PDB file of C-alpha atoms in Angstrom:
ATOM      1  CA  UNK A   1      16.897 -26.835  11.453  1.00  0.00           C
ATOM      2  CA  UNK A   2      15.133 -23.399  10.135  1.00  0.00           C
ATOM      3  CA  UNK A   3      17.883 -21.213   8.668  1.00  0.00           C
ATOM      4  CA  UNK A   4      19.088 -18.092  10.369  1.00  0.00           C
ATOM      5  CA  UNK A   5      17.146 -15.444   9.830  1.00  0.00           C
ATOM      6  CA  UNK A   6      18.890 -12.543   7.776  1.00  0.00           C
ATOM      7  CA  UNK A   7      18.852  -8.625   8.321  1.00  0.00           C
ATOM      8  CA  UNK A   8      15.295  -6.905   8.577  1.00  0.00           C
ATOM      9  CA  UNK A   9      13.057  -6.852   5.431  1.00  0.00           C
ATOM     10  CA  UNK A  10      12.997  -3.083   4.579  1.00  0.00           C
ATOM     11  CA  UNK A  11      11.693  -1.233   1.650  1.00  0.00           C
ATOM     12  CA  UNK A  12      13.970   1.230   0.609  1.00  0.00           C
ATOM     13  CA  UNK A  13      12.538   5.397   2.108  1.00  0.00           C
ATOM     14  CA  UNK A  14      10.520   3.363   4.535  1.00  0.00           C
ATOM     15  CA  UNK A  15      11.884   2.178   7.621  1.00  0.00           C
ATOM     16  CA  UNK A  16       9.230   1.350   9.270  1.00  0.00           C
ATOM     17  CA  UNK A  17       7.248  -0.942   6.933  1.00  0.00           C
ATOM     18  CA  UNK A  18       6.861  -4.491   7.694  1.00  0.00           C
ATOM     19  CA  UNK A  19       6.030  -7.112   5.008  1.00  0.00           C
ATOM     20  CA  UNK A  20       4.041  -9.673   7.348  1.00  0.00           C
ATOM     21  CA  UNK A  21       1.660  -6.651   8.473  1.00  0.00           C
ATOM     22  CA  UNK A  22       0.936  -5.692   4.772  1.00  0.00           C
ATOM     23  CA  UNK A  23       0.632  -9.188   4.132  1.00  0.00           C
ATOM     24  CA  UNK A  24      -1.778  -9.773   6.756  1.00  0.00           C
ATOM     25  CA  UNK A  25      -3.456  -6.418   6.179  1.00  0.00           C
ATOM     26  CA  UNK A  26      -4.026  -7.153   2.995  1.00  0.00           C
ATOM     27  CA  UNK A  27      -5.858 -10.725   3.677  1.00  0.00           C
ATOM     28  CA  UNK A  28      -8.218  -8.639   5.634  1.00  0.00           C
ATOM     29  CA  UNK A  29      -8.981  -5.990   3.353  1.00  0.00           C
ATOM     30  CA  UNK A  30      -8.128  -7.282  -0.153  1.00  0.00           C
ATOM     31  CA  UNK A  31      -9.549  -4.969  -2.596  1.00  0.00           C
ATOM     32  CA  UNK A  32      -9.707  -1.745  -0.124  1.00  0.00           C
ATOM     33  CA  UNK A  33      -5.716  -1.875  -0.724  1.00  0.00           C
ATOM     34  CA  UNK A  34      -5.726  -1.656  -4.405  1.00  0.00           C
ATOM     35  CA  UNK A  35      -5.309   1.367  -6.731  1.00  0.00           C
ATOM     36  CA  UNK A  36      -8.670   3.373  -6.634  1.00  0.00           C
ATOM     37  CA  UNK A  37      -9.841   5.937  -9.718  1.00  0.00           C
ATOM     38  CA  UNK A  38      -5.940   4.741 -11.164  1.00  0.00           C
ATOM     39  CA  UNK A  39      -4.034   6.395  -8.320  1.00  0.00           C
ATOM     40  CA  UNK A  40      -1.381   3.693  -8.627  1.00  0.00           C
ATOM     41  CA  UNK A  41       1.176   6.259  -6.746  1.00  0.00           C
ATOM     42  CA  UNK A  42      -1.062   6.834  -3.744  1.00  0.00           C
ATOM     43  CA  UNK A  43      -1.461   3.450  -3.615  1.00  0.00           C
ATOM     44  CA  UNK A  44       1.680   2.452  -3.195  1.00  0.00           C
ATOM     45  CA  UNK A  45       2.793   4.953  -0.675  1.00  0.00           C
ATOM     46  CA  UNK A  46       0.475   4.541   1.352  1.00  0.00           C
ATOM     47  CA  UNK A  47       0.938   0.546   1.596  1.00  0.00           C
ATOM     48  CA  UNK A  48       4.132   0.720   1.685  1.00  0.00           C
ATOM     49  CA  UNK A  49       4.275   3.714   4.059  1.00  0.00           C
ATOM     50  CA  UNK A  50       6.456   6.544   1.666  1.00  0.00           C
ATOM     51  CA  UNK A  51       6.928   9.673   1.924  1.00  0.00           C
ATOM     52  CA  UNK A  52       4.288  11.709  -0.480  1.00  0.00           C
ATOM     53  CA  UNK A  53       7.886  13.347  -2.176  1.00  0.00           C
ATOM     54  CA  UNK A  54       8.862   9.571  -2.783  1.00  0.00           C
ATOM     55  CA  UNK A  55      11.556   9.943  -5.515  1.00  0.00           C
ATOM     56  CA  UNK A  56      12.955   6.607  -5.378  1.00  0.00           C
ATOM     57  CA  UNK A  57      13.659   5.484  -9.157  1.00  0.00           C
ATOM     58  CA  UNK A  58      12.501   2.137  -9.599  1.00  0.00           C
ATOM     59  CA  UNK A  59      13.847   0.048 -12.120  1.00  0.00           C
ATOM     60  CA  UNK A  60      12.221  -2.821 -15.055  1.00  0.00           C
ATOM     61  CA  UNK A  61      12.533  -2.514 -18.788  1.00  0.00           C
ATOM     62  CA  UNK A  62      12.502   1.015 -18.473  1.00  0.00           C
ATOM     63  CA  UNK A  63      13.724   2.945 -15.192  1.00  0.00           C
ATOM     64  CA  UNK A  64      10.967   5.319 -13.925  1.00  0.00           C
ATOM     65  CA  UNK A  65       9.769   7.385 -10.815  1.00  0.00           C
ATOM     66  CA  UNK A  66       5.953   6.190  -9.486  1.00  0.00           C
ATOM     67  CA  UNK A  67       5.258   9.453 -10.278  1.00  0.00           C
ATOM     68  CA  UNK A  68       5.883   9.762 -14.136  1.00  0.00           C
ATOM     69  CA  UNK A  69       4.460   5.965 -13.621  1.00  0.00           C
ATOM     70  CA  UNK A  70       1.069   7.822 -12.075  1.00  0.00           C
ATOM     71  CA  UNK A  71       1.764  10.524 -15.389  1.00  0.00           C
ATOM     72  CA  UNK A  72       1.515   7.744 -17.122  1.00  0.00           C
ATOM     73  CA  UNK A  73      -1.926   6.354 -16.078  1.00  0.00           C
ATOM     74  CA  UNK A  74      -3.356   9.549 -15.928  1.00  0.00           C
ATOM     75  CA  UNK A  75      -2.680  10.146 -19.709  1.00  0.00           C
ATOM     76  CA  UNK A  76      -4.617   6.765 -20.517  1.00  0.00           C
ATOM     77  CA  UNK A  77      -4.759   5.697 -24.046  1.00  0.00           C
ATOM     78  CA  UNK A  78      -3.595   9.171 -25.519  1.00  0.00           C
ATOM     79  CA  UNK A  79      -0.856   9.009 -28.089  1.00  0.00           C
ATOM     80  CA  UNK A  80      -1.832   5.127 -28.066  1.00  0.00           C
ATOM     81  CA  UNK A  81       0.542   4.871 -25.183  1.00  0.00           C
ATOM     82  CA  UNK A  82      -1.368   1.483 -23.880  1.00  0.00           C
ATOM     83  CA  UNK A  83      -2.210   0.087 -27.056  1.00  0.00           C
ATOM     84  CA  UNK A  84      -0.353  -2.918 -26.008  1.00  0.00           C
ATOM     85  CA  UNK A  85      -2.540  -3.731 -22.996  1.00  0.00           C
ATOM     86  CA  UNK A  86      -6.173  -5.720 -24.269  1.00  0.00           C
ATOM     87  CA  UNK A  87      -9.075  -4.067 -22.615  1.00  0.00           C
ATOM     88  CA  UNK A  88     -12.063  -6.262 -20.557  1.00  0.00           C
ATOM     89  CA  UNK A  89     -12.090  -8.427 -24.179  1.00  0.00           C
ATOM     90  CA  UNK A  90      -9.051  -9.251 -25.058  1.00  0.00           C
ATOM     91  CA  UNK A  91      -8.646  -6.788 -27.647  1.00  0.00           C
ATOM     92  CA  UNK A  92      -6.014  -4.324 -28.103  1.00  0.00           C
ATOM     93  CA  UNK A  93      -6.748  -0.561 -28.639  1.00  0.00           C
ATOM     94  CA  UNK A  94      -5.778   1.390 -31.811  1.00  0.00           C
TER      95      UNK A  94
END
């Protein structure tokens, strides 16, 4: 017998998103979902169906808003701030 299914998957500032229709969504349309010209933050609200004043603080090794995240991307390599990513070759910048 199937377990019981738990409370409603929801992302936290969106209420109404639903994880099978991204999933599904996503099948279809692969790369039209994913980050375009680096817009990681637009990305995400949009699949994910946030606000555009999204402040939601989301936490890893560091804890971080998708904005400063987008700040973050936008600013590239300066300051060698993704030297620890390789590029296309495997190398790392300077």
């Amino acid at each position: 017998m199937p377990p019981a299914k738990g409370p409603r998957v929801q992302t936290t500032g969106s209420s109404n998103f639903d994880p099978d229709a991204f999933f599904e969504n996503w099948a279809k349309n692969g790369n039209a979902l994913l980050p375009q010209n680096n817009d990681l933050r637009s990305s995400i609200i949009s699949a994910f169906n946030l606000a555009q004043t999204d402040n939601y603080v989301y936490h890893a090794i560091a804890s971080v808003t998708l904005a400063q995240v987008q700040e973050a991307i936008d600013h590239g390599a300066e300051n060698g701030m993704h030297a620890w990513y390789p590029d296309e070759t495997g190398q790392h910048s300077e």
